[in-house]
Structures are given as structure tokens and as C-alpha cells.
GROMACS .gro file of N, CA and C in nm:
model
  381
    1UNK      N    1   6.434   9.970  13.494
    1UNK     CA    2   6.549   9.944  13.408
    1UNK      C    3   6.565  10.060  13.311
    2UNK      N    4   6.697  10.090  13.291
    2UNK     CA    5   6.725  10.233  13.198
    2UNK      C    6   6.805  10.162  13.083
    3UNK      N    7   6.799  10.194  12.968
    3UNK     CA    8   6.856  10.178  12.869
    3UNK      C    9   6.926  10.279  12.824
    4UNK      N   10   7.050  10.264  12.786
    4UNK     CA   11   7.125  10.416  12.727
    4UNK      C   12   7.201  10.385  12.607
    5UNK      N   13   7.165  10.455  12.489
    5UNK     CA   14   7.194  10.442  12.365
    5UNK      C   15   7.321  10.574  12.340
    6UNK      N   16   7.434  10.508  12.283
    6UNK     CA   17   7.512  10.652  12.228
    6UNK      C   18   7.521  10.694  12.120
    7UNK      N   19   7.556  10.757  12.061
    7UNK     CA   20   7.545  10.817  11.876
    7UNK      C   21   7.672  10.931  11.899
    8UNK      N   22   7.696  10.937  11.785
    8UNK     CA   23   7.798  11.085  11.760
    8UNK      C   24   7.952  10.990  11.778
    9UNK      N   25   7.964  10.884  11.791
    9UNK     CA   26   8.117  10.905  11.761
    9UNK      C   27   8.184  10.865  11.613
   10UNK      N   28   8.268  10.854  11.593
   10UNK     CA   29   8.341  10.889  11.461
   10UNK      C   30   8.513  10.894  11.451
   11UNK      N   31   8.545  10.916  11.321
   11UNK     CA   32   8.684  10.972  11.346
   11UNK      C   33   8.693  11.087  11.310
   12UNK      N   34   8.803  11.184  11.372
   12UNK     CA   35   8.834  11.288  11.331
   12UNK      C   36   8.991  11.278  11.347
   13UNK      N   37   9.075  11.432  11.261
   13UNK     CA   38   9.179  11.468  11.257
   13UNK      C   39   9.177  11.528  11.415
   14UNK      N   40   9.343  11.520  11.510
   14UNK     CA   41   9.377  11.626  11.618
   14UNK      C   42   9.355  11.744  11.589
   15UNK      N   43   9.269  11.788  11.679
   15UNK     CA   44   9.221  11.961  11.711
   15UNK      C   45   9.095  11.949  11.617
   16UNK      N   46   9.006  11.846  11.610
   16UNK     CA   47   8.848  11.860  11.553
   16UNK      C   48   8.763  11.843  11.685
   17UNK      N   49   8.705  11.830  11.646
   17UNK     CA   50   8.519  11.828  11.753
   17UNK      C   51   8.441  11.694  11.701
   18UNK      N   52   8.361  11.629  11.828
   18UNK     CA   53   8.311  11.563  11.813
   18UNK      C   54   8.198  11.609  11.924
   19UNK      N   55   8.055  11.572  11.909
   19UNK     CA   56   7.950  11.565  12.013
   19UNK      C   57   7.852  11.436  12.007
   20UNK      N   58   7.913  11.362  12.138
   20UNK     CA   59   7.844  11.248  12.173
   20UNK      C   60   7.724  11.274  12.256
   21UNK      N   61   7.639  11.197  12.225
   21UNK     CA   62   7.473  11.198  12.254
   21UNK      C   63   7.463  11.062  12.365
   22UNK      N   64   7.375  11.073  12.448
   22UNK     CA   65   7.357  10.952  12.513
   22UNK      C   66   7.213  10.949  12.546
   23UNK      N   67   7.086  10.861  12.548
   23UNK     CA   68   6.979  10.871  12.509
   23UNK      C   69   6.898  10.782  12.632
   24UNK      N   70   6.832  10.811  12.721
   24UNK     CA   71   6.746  10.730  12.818
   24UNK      C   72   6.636  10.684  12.770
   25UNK      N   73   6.643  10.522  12.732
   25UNK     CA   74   6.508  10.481  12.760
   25UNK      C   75   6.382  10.487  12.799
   26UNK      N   76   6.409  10.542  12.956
   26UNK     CA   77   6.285  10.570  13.036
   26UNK      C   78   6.332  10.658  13.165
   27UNK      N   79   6.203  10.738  13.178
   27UNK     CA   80   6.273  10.827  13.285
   27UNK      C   81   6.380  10.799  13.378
   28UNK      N   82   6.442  10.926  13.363
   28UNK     CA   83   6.524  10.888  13.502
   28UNK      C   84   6.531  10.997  13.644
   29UNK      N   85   6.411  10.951  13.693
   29UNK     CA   86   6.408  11.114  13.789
   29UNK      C   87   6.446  11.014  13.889
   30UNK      N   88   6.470  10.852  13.912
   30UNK     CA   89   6.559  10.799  14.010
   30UNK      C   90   6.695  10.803  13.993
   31UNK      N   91   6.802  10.823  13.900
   31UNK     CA   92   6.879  10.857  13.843
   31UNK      C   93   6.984  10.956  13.916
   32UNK      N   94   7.058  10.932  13.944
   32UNK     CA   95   7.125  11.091  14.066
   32UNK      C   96   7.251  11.099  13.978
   33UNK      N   97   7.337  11.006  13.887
   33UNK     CA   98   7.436  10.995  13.835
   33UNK      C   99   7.449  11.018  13.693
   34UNK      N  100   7.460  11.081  13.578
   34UNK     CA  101   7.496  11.063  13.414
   34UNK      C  102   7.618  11.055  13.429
   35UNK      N  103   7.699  11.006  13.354
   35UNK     CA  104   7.811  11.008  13.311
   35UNK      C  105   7.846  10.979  13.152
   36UNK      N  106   7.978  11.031  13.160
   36UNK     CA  107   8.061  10.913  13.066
   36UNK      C  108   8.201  10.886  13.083
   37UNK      N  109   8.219  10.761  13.012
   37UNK     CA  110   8.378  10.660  13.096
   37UNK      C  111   8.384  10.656  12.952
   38UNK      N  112   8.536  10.607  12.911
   38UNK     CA  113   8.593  10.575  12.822
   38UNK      C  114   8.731  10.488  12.816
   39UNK      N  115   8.732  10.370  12.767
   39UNK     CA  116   8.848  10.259  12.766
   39UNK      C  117   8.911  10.270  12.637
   40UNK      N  118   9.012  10.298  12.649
   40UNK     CA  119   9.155  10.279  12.539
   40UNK      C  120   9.179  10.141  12.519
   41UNK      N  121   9.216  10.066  12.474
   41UNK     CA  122   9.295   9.952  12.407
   41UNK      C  123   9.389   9.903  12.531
   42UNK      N  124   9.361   9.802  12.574
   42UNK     CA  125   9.481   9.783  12.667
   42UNK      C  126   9.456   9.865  12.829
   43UNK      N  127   9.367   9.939  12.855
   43UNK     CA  128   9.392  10.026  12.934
   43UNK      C  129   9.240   9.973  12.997
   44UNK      N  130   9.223  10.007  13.148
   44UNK     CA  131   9.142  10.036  13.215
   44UNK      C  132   9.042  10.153  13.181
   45UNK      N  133   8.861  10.112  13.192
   45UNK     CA  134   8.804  10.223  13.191
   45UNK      C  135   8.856  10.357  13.303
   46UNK      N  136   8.805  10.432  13.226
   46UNK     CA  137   8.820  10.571  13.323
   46UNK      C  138   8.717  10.659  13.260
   47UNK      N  139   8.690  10.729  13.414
   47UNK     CA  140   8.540  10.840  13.398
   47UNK      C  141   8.627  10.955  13.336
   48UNK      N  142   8.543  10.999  13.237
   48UNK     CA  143   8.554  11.172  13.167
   48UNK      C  144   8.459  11.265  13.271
   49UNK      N  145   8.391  11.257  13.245
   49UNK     CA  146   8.277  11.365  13.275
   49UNK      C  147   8.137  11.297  13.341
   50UNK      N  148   8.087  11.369  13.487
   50UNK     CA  149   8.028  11.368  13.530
   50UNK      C  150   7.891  11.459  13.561
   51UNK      N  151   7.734  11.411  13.535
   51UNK     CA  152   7.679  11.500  13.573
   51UNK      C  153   7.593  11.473  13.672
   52UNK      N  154   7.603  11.546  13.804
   52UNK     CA  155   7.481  11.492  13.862
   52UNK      C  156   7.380  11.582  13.912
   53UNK      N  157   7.259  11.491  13.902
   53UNK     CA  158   7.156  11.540  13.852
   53UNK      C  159   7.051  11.621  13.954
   54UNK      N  160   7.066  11.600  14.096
   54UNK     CA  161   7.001  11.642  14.183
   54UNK      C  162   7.069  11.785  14.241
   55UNK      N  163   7.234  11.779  14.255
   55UNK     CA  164   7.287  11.882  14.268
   55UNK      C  165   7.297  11.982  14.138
   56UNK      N  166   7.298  11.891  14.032
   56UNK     CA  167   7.343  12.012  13.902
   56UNK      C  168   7.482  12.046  13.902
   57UNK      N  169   7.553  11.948  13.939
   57UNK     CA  170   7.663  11.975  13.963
   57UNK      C  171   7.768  11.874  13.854
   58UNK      N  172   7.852  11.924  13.763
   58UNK     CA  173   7.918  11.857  13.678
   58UNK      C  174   8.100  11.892  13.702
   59UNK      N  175   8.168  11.748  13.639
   59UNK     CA  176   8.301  11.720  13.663
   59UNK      C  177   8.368  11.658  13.556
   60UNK      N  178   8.507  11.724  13.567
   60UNK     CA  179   8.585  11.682  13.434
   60UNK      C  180   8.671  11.624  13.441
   61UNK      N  181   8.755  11.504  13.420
   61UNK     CA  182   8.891  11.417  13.441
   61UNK      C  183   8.990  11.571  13.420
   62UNK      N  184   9.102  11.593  13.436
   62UNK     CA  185   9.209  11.680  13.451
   62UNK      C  186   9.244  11.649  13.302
   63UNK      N  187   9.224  11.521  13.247
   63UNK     CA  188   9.292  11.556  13.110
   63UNK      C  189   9.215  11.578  12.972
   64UNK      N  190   9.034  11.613  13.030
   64UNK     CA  191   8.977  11.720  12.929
   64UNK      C  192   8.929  11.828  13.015
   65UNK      N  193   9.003  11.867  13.085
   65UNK     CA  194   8.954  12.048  13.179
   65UNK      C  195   9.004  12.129  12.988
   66UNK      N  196   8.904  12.192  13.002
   66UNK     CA  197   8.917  12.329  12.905
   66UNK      C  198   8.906  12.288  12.749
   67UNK      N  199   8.830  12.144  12.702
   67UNK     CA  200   8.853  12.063  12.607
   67UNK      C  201   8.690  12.048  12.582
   68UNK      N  202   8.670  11.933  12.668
   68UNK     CA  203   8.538  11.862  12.660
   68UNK      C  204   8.416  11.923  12.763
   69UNK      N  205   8.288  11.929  12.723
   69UNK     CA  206   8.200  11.957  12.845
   69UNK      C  207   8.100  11.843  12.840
   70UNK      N  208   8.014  11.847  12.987
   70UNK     CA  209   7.914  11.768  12.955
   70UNK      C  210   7.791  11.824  12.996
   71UNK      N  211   7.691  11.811  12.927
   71UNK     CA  212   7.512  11.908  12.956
   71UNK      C  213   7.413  11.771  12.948
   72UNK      N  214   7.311  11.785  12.987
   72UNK     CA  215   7.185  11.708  12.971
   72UNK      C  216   7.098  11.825  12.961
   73UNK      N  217   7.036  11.759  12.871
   73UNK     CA  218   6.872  11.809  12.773
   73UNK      C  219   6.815  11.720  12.850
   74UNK      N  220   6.720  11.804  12.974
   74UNK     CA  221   6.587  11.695  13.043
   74UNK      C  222   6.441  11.702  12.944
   75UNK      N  223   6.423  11.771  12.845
   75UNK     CA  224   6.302  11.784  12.754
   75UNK      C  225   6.367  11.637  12.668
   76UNK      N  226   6.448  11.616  12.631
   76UNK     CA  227   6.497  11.520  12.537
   76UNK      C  228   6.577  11.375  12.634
   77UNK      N  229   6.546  11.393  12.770
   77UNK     CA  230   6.605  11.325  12.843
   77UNK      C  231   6.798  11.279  12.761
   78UNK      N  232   6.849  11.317  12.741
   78UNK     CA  233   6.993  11.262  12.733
   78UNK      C  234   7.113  11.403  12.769
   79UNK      N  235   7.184  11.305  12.737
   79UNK     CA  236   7.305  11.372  12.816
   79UNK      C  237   7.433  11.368  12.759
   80UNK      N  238   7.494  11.506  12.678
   80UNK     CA  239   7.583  11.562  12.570
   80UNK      C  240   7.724  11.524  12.655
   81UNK      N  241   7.786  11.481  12.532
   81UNK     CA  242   7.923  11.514  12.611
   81UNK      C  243   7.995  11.613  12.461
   82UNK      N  244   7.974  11.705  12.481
   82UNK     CA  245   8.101  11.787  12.388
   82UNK      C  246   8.238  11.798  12.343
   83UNK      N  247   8.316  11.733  12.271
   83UNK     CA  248   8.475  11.729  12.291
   83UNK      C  249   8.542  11.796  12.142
   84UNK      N  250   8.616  11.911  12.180
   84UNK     CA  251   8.658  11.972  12.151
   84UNK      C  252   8.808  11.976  12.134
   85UNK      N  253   8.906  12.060  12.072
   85UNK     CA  254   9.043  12.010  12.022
   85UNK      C  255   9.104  11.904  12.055
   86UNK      N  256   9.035  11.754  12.056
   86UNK     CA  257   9.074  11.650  12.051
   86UNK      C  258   9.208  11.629  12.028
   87UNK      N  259   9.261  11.538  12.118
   87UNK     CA  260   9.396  11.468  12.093
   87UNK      C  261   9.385  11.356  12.040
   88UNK      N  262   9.512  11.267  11.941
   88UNK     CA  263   9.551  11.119  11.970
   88UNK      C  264   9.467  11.070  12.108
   89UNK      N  265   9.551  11.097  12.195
   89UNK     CA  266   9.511  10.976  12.309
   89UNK      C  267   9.339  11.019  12.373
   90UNK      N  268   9.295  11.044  12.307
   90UNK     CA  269   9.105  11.067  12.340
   90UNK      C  270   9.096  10.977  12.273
   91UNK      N  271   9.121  10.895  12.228
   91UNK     CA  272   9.093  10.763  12.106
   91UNK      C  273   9.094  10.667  12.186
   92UNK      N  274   8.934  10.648  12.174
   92UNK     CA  275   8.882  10.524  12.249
   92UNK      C  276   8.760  10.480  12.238
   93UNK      N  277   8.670  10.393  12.303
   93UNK     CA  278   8.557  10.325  12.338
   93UNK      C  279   8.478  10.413  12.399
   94UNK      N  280   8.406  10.496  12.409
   94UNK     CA  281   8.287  10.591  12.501
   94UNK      C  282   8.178  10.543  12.542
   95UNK      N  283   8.190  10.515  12.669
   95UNK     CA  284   8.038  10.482  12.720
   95UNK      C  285   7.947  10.556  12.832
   96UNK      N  286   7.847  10.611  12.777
   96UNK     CA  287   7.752  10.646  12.869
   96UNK      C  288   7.720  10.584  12.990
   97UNK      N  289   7.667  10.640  13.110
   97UNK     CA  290   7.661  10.550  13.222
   97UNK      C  291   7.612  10.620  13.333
   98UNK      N  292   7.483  10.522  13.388
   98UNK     CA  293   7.394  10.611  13.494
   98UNK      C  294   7.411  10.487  13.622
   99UNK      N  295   7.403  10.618  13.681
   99UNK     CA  296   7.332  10.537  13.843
   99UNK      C  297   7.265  10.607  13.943
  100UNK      N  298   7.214  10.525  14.002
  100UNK     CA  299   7.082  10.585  14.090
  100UNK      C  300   7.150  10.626  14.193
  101UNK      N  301   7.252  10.597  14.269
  101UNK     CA  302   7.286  10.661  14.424
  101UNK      C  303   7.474  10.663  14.393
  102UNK      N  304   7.585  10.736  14.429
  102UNK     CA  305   7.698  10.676  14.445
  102UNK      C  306   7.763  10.773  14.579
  103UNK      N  307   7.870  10.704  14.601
  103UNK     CA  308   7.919  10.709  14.758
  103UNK      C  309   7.896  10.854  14.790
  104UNK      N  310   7.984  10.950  14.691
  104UNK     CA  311   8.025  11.098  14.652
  104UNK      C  312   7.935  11.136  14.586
  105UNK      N  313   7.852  11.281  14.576
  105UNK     CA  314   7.791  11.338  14.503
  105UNK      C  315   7.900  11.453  14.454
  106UNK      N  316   8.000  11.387  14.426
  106UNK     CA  317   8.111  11.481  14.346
  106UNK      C  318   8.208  11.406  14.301
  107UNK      N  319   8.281  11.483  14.178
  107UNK     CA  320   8.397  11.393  14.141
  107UNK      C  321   8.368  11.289  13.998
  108UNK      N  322   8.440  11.167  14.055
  108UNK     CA  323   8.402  11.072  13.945
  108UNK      C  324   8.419  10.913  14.002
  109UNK      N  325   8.285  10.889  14.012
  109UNK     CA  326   8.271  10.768  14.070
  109UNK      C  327   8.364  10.652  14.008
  110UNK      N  328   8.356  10.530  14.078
  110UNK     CA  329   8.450  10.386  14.047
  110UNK      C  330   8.331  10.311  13.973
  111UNK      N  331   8.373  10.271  13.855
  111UNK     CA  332   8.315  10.226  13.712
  111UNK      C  333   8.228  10.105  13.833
  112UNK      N  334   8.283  10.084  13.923
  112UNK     CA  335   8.146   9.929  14.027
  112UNK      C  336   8.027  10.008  14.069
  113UNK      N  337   8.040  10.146  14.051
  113UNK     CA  338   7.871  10.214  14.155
  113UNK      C  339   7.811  10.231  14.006
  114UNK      N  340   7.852  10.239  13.891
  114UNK     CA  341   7.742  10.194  13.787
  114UNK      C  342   7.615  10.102  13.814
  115UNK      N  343   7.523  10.174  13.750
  115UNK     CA  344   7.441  10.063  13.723
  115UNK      C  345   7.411  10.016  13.580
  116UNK      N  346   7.393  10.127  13.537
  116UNK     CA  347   7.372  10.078  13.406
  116UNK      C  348   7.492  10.132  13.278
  117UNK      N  349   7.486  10.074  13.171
  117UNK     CA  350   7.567  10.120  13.093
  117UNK      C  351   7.564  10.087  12.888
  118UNK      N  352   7.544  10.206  12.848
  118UNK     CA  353   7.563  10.216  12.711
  118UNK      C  354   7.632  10.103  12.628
  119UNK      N  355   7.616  10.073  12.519
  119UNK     CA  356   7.690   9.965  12.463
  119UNK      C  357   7.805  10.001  12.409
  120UNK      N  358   7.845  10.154  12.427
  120UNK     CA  359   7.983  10.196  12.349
  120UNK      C  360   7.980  10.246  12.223
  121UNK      N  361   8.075  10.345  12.192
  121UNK     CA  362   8.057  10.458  12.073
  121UNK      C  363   8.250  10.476  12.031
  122UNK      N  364   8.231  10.423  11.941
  122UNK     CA  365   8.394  10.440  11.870
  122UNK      C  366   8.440  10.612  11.874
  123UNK      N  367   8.532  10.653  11.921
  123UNK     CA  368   8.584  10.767  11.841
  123UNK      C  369   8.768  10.778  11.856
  124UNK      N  370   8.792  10.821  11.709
  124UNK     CA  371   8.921  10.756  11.689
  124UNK      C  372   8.994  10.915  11.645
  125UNK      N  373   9.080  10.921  11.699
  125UNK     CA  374   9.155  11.074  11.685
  125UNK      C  375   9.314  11.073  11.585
  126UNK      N  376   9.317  11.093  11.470
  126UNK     CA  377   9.399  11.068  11.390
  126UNK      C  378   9.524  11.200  11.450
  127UNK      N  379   9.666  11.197  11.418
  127UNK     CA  380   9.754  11.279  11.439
  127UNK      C  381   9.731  11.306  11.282
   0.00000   0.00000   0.00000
């Protein structure tokens, strides 16, 4: 069982920075998936950023390409998501989220091949 804790969200003004943290319980060298998803108000989750962990291979939704990144620290086991000149509509619920196997080792998996998942991190983007 993995536990994933988030930290770092907040509010900021459009065009600030925020860096969300996401924190593993216990190893995860079964683990092939990090992520993070984020739900708006009214809206369906949707994946931001993907990292996976066997390829080293990471992915960005089209509407933070050139904005947000995402890294994992394996000495500190967790996994950064960086977001940068923030908009209004980045204002949402952030949740961290691992899984051990999913269909694609690319892209951005469907919020059901989760396994586990963060309890959620506010960040609210003022105009």
C-alpha cells in the first residue's frame, strides 16, 4: 500500500508560480506510474502531467506545454510538479496519483488505471 501526501498548493495572482510536492509513503520501485490529475468545480478530473518511472519518460496535457513541468526526487522519493505563469483556469483540486502497471507507457492514463491517490491540494489562481 502507497500513501501520497501533497503540500505546496496555495493561492496566487495570474502569471505567479507555484511548486507542488507529492510524498510516498513507502517505496515505490513497484510503481511504473507518478502522476498528477486535477478537478475544477463542476468539471471532470483530468491528468496534467505524467511521469513514468521505468522509461523516464514524462508528459504534459496541451494546456500546460511550456508552463508546468513534472520531476521526481528518488533520494526523497516524491514527485514535483512545477507550475509556472499560471492562469485563472489552473484553479483547482490537485491530486497526486500512482500506479503500478497502465495500458500505455505514454501519454496520460484514464483516472480508472489509478491505484492510488493523494487526498488533494487547493490551488486557486486569482485574475
Amino acid at each position: 500500500q502507497v500513501q501520497l501526501v501533497e503540500s505546496g498548493g496555495g493561492s496566487v495572482e495570474a502569471g505567479g508560480s507555484l511548486t507542488l510536492t507529492c510524498a510516498a509513503s513507502a517505496p515505490t520501485v513497484t510503481i511504473n506510474l507518478l502522476a498528477w490529475y486535477r478537478q475544477a468545480p463542476g468539471k471532470e478530473r483530468e491528468g496534467v502531467a505524467t511521469y513514468f518511472t521505468i522509461q523516464k519518460y514524462s508528459y504534459l496535457a496541451d494546456s500546460v506545454k511550456g508552463r508546468f513541468t513534472i520531476s521526481r526526487d528518488n533520494a526523497k522519493n516524491t514527485v514535483i510538479l512545477q507550475m509556472n505563469s499560471l492562469k485563472p483556469e489552473d484553479t483547482a483540486v490537485y491530486y497526486c496519483a500512482a500506479a503500478h502497471k497502465t495500458t500505455y507507457s505514454a501519454g496520460i492514463p484514464a483516472a480508472r488505471e489509478i491505484n492510488y491517490w493523494g487526498q488533494g491540494t487547493q490551488v486557486t489562481v486569482s485574475s
